[in-house]
Amino acid sequence: MQPTHSLLFKASTAAIVLLAAPVTHAVDWTAGRALWDTQSPTGRCADCHDAARLTAMRTTFAGSTVAQTRTRIQAAATSVSGMGVTFNALSNAQKDQVATYVADIRAEGNVTANPSATLSISAVNQSTSTVITLFNTGRAPLIVATNNGVRLSGTAPFLVAGVGSGCLAQTLAPGGSCQVRVTYQPTVAPTTQHQTTLTIEHNGEPANTTTLAITGAISAAPPPPPPASNGGGGALPFALWAALLPAGLLARRTRRSAAPSDPKRGTQ
Ligand code: HEC
């Protein structure tokens, strides 16, 4: 029986490793947030530090590593006894997690669409596209999942492809970016519009996906040109008429002011 058990154990361990392999989700920031907000064994950091104080701390620690931040938290915990009770009850791993949260060290994904996430063509079988840029707006490297890390929802007539190296399986340094192109090419007109959601899966915290709703539509046919004039000689096009009007008014005013013998003006 023993060999069977150990075989089973190995098989399930392998399954867990396989499942965990595709994306490395960083969780230190998220775990640190839980400690800060709710789970500290002897009290909460949030009991003494409100959101404004946390924001101020993040400015202070914006250039600090986890270790540097932890050292300063430890120093404060040593001089403030109430804080010491809370901080010193944490394990070393938890102290690093809370330092990661205080210094806001995490990857964070944000997207923009150029020219727009609303795509419009004038007839079926035409195509148009938009370029989506994923930015890492966080302080830690953003790693896009290798396995299906960039995907579109549903079966709508959209395609996604990388621009340059694309985003799939890329690692973006803080401030870095990558691009994909989403193309809309329907063969059948939508009832009103086609919709899809671009999802990029990564190790960001607290959200490990960044999504963008994209719509596609067939634009209304352009309005017919205005009917041609039927008056003899034809009316002036509006733009030309509008351009001539001020010149005519100006000529009249000039004539009036150049007439000093005008009796009405003379009496005023
Ligand atoms: C009993 C109240 C109390 C608790 C609980 C508490 N602190 Fe503090 N903490 C203080 C006081 C008081 C100071 C000094 C004044 C200040 O900086 O706001 C301080 C300072 C700090 C500083 C600033 C250090 C610096 O050098 O600028 C950090 C960071 C900090 N605390 C983090 C934490 C963390 C993380 C926890 C939770 C593990 C925590 N605190 C829990 C009271 C507390």
Tab-separated table of N, CA, C and O in Angstrom, residues 70-150:
chain	number	residue	atom	x	y	z
A	70	ARG	N	10.951	48.376	5.938
A	70	ARG	CA	10.763	47.548	7.149
A	70	ARG	C	11.663	48.052	8.293
A	70	ARG	O	11.236	48.094	9.443
A	71	THR	N	12.873	48.448	7.958
A	71	THR	CA	13.787	48.950	8.993
A	71	THR	C	13.204	50.188	9.665
A	71	THR	O	13.254	50.334	10.884
A	72	ARG	N	12.611	51.079	8.851
A	72	ARG	CA	12.029	52.297	9.441
A	72	ARG	C	10.758	52.021	10.217
A	72	ARG	O	10.501	52.663	11.239
A	73	ILE	N	9.974	51.065	9.741
A	73	ILE	CA	8.770	50.690	10.506
A	73	ILE	C	9.214	50.104	11.849
A	73	ILE	O	8.652	50.427	12.900
A	74	GLN	N	10.261	49.299	11.794
A	74	GLN	CA	10.759	48.685	13.040
A	74	GLN	C	11.222	49.761	14.022
A	74	GLN	O	10.959	49.683	15.221
A	75	ALA	N	11.883	50.777	13.489
A	75	ALA	CA	12.355	51.868	14.360
A	75	ALA	C	11.176	52.587	15.004
A	75	ALA	O	11.197	52.883	16.213
A	76	ALA	N	10.120	52.855	14.198
A	76	ALA	CA	8.937	53.519	14.758
A	76	ALA	C	8.273	52.623	15.793
A	76	ALA	O	7.822	53.088	16.845
A	77	ALA	N	8.251	51.316	15.498
A	77	ALA	CA	7.612	50.361	16.411
A	77	ALA	C	8.370	50.281	17.733
A	77	ALA	O	7.786	50.008	18.781
A	78	THR	N	9.665	50.542	17.675
A	78	THR	CA	10.469	50.501	18.895
A	78	THR	C	10.191	51.725	19.764
A	78	THR	O	10.153	51.641	20.988
A	79	SER	N	9.942	52.869	19.108
A	79	SER	CA	9.740	54.080	19.912
A	79	SER	C	8.269	54.305	20.272
A	79	SER	O	7.977	55.014	21.228
A	80	VAL	N	7.345	53.714	19.536
A	80	VAL	CA	5.922	53.867	19.871
A	80	VAL	C	5.438	52.516	20.399
A	80	VAL	O	5.277	51.565	19.639
A	81	SER	N	5.215	52.437	21.702
A	81	SER	CA	4.984	51.111	22.289
A	81	SER	C	3.719	50.435	21.746
A	81	SER	O	3.720	49.231	21.492
A	82	GLY	N	2.645	51.203	21.550
A	82	GLY	CA	1.403	50.598	21.036
A	82	GLY	C	1.621	49.989	19.664
A	82	GLY	O	1.102	48.910	19.342
A	83	MET	N	2.405	50.649	18.855
A	83	MET	CA	2.706	50.135	17.526
A	83	MET	C	3.619	48.912	17.622
A	83	MET	O	3.474	47.952	16.864
A	84	GLY	N	4.543	48.961	18.560
A	84	GLY	CA	5.456	47.829	18.749
A	84	GLY	C	4.712	46.540	19.013
A	84	GLY	O	5.050	45.491	18.445
A	85	VAL	N	3.687	46.623	19.842
A	85	VAL	CA	2.908	45.422	20.160
A	85	VAL	C	2.335	44.820	18.871
A	85	VAL	O	2.388	43.608	18.648
A	86	THR	N	1.821	45.688	18.017
A	86	THR	CA	1.200	45.212	16.774
A	86	THR	C	2.253	44.690	15.790
A	86	THR	O	2.134	43.580	15.271
A	87	PHE	N	3.290	45.481	15.577
A	87	PHE	CA	4.269	45.121	14.544
A	87	PHE	C	5.094	43.904	14.960
A	87	PHE	O	5.352	43.015	14.155
A	88	ASN	N	5.500	43.872	16.220
A	88	ASN	CA	6.383	42.784	16.653
A	88	ASN	C	5.658	41.448	16.789
A	88	ASN	O	6.310	40.409	16.917
A	89	ALA	N	4.338	41.467	16.740
A	89	ALA	CA	3.591	40.205	16.757
A	89	ALA	C	3.623	39.523	15.386
A	89	ALA	O	3.220	38.372	15.254
A	90	LEU	N	4.098	40.242	14.381
A	90	LEU	CA	4.121	39.671	13.024
A	90	LEU	C	5.354	38.803	12.824
A	90	LEU	O	6.413	39.055	13.414
A	91	SER	N	5.226	37.796	11.952
A	91	SER	CA	6.385	36.994	11.549
A	91	SER	C	7.254	37.850	10.623
A	91	SER	O	6.808	38.903	10.126
A	92	ASN	N	8.470	37.383	10.371
A	92	ASN	CA	9.349	38.126	9.463
A	92	ASN	C	8.715	38.269	8.075
A	92	ASN	O	8.790	39.332	7.457
A	93	ALA	N	8.080	37.202	7.613
A	93	ALA	CA	7.445	37.258	6.282
A	93	ALA	C	6.323	38.295	6.291
A	93	ALA	O	6.164	39.067	5.341
A	94	GLN	N	5.567	38.335	7.382
A	94	GLN	CA	4.466	39.307	7.474
A	94	GLN	C	4.987	40.738	7.575
A	94	GLN	O	4.387	41.664	7.038
A	95	LYS	N	6.114	40.918	8.266
A	95	LYS	CA	6.711	42.267	8.348
A	95	LYS	C	7.100	42.755	6.945
A	95	LYS	O	6.897	43.920	6.603
A	96	ASP	N	7.636	41.835	6.141
A	96	ASP	CA	7.972	42.208	4.761
A	96	ASP	C	6.707	42.530	3.958
A	96	ASP	O	6.693	43.451	3.144
A	97	GLN	N	5.672	41.757	4.206
A	97	GLN	CA	4.423	41.994	3.468
A	97	GLN	C	3.845	43.371	3.812
A	97	GLN	O	3.440	44.130	2.926
A	98	VAL	N	3.847	43.697	5.100
A	98	VAL	CA	3.272	44.990	5.490
A	98	VAL	C	4.170	46.137	4.997
A	98	VAL	O	3.679	47.195	4.587
A	99	ALA	N	5.475	45.902	4.950
A	99	ALA	CA	6.390	46.918	4.398
A	99	ALA	C	6.138	47.098	2.897
A	99	ALA	O	6.181	48.217	2.372
A	100	THR	N	5.858	45.993	2.220
A	100	THR	CA	5.548	46.044	0.786
A	100	THR	C	4.294	46.877	0.553
A	100	THR	O	4.223	47.694	-0.377
A	101	TYR	N	3.326	46.709	1.439
A	101	TYR	CA	2.075	47.468	1.323
A	101	TYR	C	2.293	48.941	1.653
A	101	TYR	O	1.816	49.830	0.933
A	102	VAL	N	3.028	49.214	2.729
A	102	VAL	CA	3.267	50.608	3.123
A	102	VAL	C	4.011	51.351	2.008
A	102	VAL	O	3.660	52.476	1.658
A	103	ALA	N	5.031	50.715	1.422
A	103	ALA	CA	5.803	51.383	0.362
A	103	ALA	C	5.116	51.249	-1.005
A	103	ALA	O	5.617	51.772	-1.998
A	104	ASP	N	3.985	50.554	-1.056
A	104	ASP	CA	3.196	50.383	-2.281
A	104	ASP	C	4.026	49.767	-3.406
A	104	ASP	O	4.059	50.284	-4.528
A	105	ILE	N	4.712	48.668	-3.088
A	105	ILE	CA	5.548	48.005	-4.086
A	105	ILE	C	4.750	46.859	-4.696
A	105	ILE	O	4.567	45.813	-4.090
A	106	ARG	N	4.237	47.125	-5.887
A	106	ARG	CA	3.418	46.131	-6.593
A	106	ARG	C	3.429	46.478	-8.065
A	106	ARG	O	3.742	47.604	-8.455
A	107	ALA	N	3.074	45.502	-8.878
A	107	ALA	CA	2.868	45.751	-10.297
A	107	ALA	C	1.421	46.168	-10.484
A	107	ALA	O	0.536	45.710	-9.756
A	108	GLU	N	1.194	47.035	-11.458
A	108	GLU	CA	-0.172	47.500	-11.690
A	108	GLU	C	-0.346	47.757	-13.184
A	108	GLU	O	0.429	48.503	-13.777
A	109	GLY	N	-1.368	47.128	-13.763
A	109	GLY	CA	-1.602	47.279	-15.207
A	109	GLY	C	-2.695	48.286	-15.508
A	109	GLY	O	-3.722	48.305	-14.829
A	110	ASN	N	-2.454	49.124	-16.499
A	110	ASN	CA	-3.471	50.075	-16.982
A	110	ASN	C	-3.386	50.147	-18.499
A	110	ASN	O	-2.287	50.095	-19.045
A	111	VAL	N	-4.522	50.308	-19.166
A	111	VAL	CA	-4.500	50.357	-20.637
A	111	VAL	C	-5.081	51.651	-21.199
A	111	VAL	O	-5.928	52.294	-20.569
A	112	THR	N	-4.607	52.002	-22.379
A	112	THR	CA	-5.224	53.070	-23.164
A	112	THR	C	-5.411	52.539	-24.586
A	112	THR	O	-4.685	51.637	-25.007
A	113	ALA	N	-6.389	53.088	-25.302
A	113	ALA	CA	-6.654	52.672	-26.681
A	113	ALA	C	-6.436	53.854	-27.610
A	113	ALA	O	-6.926	54.949	-27.350
A	114	ASN	N	-5.687	53.640	-28.684
A	114	ASN	CA	-5.435	54.709	-29.649
A	114	ASN	C	-5.781	54.216	-31.066
A	114	ASN	O	-5.185	53.250	-31.507
A	115	PRO	N	-6.719	54.804	-31.804
A	115	PRO	CA	-7.380	56.052	-31.456
A	115	PRO	C	-8.531	55.892	-30.461
A	115	PRO	O	-8.879	56.855	-29.803
A	116	SER	N	-9.120	54.709	-30.328
A	116	SER	CA	-10.306	54.612	-29.489
A	116	SER	C	-10.688	53.148	-29.324
A	116	SER	O	-10.319	52.302	-30.136
A	117	ALA	N	-11.457	52.867	-28.271
A	117	ALA	CA	-11.978	51.504	-28.081
A	117	ALA	C	-13.315	51.337	-28.796
A	117	ALA	O	-13.941	50.296	-28.710
A	118	THR	N	-13.754	52.367	-29.499
A	118	THR	CA	-14.988	52.291	-30.282
A	118	THR	C	-14.603	52.255	-31.753
A	118	THR	O	-14.032	53.217	-32.275
A	119	LEU	N	-14.855	51.124	-32.394
A	119	LEU	CA	-14.392	50.939	-33.773
A	119	LEU	C	-15.578	51.022	-34.720
A	119	LEU	O	-16.637	50.460	-34.462
A	120	SER	N	-15.381	51.715	-35.828
A	120	SER	CA	-16.493	51.924	-36.740
A	120	SER	C	-16.031	51.766	-38.183
A	120	SER	O	-14.989	52.295	-38.582
A	121	ILE	N	-16.810	51.021	-38.946
A	121	ILE	CA	-16.546	50.874	-40.380
A	121	ILE	C	-17.829	51.239	-41.113
A	121	ILE	O	-18.874	51.397	-40.486
A	122	SER	N	-17.775	51.380	-42.451
A	122	SER	CA	-19.001	51.795	-43.138
A	122	SER	C	-19.711	50.644	-43.844
A	122	SER	O	-20.829	50.810	-44.326
A	123	ALA	N	-19.095	49.448	-43.897
A	123	ALA	CA	-19.787	48.307	-44.522
A	123	ALA	C	-19.144	47.011	-44.033
A	123	ALA	O	-17.975	47.015	-43.629
A	124	VAL	N	-19.887	45.914	-44.059
A	124	VAL	CA	-19.310	44.625	-43.660
A	124	VAL	C	-18.141	44.278	-44.570
A	124	VAL	O	-18.048	44.764	-45.698
A	125	ASN	N	-17.241	43.465	-44.039
A	125	ASN	CA	-16.013	43.019	-44.720
A	125	ASN	C	-14.933	44.100	-44.793
A	125	ASN	O	-13.825	43.832	-45.253
A	126	GLN	N	-15.242	45.300	-44.357
A	126	GLN	CA	-14.158	46.268	-44.175
A	126	GLN	C	-13.526	45.976	-42.818
A	126	GLN	O	-14.101	45.254	-42.013
A	127	SER	N	-12.364	46.553	-42.558
A	127	SER	CA	-11.789	46.349	-41.239
A	127	SER	C	-11.145	47.630	-40.738
A	127	SER	O	-10.760	48.507	-41.528
A	128	THR	N	-11.097	47.735	-39.432
A	128	THR	CA	-10.423	48.862	-38.796
A	128	THR	C	-9.825	48.351	-37.502
A	128	THR	O	-10.195	47.281	-37.017
A	129	SER	N	-8.880	49.082	-36.943
A	129	SER	CA	-8.221	48.559	-35.747
A	129	SER	C	-7.820	49.692	-34.808
A	129	SER	O	-7.857	50.868	-35.180
A	130	THR	N	-7.485	49.298	-33.607
A	130	THR	CA	-7.017	50.254	-32.607
A	130	THR	C	-5.846	49.633	-31.870
A	130	THR	O	-5.768	48.400	-31.765
A	131	VAL	N	-4.928	50.449	-31.419
A	131	VAL	CA	-3.749	49.939	-30.715
A	131	VAL	C	-3.933	50.147	-29.216
A	131	VAL	O	-4.208	51.261	-28.768
A	132	ILE	N	-3.812	49.060	-28.478
A	132	ILE	CA	-3.987	49.111	-27.028
A	132	ILE	C	-2.596	49.055	-26.385
A	132	ILE	O	-1.805	48.163	-26.701
A	133	THR	N	-2.334	50.006	-25.518
A	133	THR	CA	-1.056	50.020	-24.809
A	133	THR	C	-1.291	49.644	-23.358
A	133	THR	O	-2.139	50.241	-22.689
A	134	LEU	N	-0.554	48.641	-22.901
A	134	LEU	CA	-0.594	48.248	-21.487
A	134	LEU	C	0.599	48.896	-20.801
A	134	LEU	O	1.742	48.721	-21.233
A	135	PHE	N	0.333	49.663	-19.756
A	135	PHE	CA	1.389	50.319	-18.986
A	135	PHE	C	1.528	49.642	-17.629
A	135	PHE	O	0.511	49.277	-17.022
A	136	ASN	N	2.743	49.521	-17.159
A	136	ASN	CA	2.950	49.127	-15.763
A	136	ASN	C	3.073	50.407	-14.958
A	136	ASN	O	4.100	51.080	-14.994
A	137	THR	N	2.007	50.767	-14.257
A	137	THR	CA	2.011	52.004	-13.477
A	137	THR	C	2.405	51.746	-12.023
A	137	THR	O	2.264	52.626	-11.178
A	138	GLY	N	2.902	50.538	-11.759
A	138	GLY	CA	3.299	50.215	-10.389
A	138	GLY	C	4.799	50.287	-10.177
A	138	GLY	O	5.542	50.746	-11.051
A	139	ARG	N	5.250	49.841	-9.010
A	139	ARG	CA	6.668	49.913	-8.632
A	139	ARG	C	7.414	48.604	-8.815
A	139	ARG	O	8.630	48.555	-8.594
A	140	ALA	N	6.692	47.509	-9.153
A	140	ALA	CA	7.337	46.200	-9.314
A	140	ALA	C	7.141	45.735	-10.759
A	140	ALA	O	6.239	46.210	-11.441
A	141	PRO	N	7.994	44.817	-11.247
A	141	PRO	CA	7.841	44.343	-12.629
A	141	PRO	C	6.473	43.700	-12.861
A	141	PRO	O	5.992	42.942	-12.010
A	142	LEU	N	5.875	44.026	-14.003
A	142	LEU	CA	4.570	43.462	-14.370
A	142	LEU	C	4.818	42.323	-15.358
A	142	LEU	O	5.398	42.541	-16.420
A	143	ILE	N	4.377	41.131	-14.992
A	143	ILE	CA	4.616	39.955	-15.837
A	143	ILE	C	3.282	39.506	-16.430
A	143	ILE	O	2.358	39.155	-15.691
A	144	VAL	N	3.193	39.537	-17.756
A	144	VAL	CA	1.956	39.108	-18.413
A	144	VAL	C	1.992	37.582	-18.567
A	144	VAL	O	3.029	37.011	-18.938
A	145	ALA	N	0.876	36.948	-18.258
A	145	ALA	CA	0.806	35.490	-18.293
A	145	ALA	C	1.157	34.949	-19.671
A	145	ALA	O	0.830	35.546	-20.702
A	146	THR	N	1.821	33.800	-19.674
A	146	THR	CA	2.229	33.145	-20.919
A	146	THR	C	1.054	32.420	-21.544
A	146	THR	O	0.873	32.408	-22.762
A	147	ASN	N	0.253	31.796	-20.682
A	147	ASN	CA	-0.814	30.923	-21.149
A	147	ASN	C	-2.112	31.719	-21.287
A	147	ASN	O	-2.760	32.010	-20.283
A	148	ASN	N	-2.449	32.118	-22.509
A	148	ASN	CA	-3.702	32.833	-22.735
A	148	ASN	C	-3.741	34.177	-22.008
A	148	ASN	O	-4.809	34.647	-21.611
A	149	GLY	N	-2.594	34.772	-21.841
A	149	GLY	CA	-2.500	36.002	-21.042
A	149	GLY	C	-3.108	37.224	-21.713
A	149	GLY	O	-3.383	38.217	-21.057
A	150	VAL	N	-3.283	37.171	-23.035
A	150	VAL	CA	-3.932	38.269	-23.767
A	150	VAL	C	-5.065	37.647	-24.566
A	150	VAL	O	-4.823	36.810	-25.438
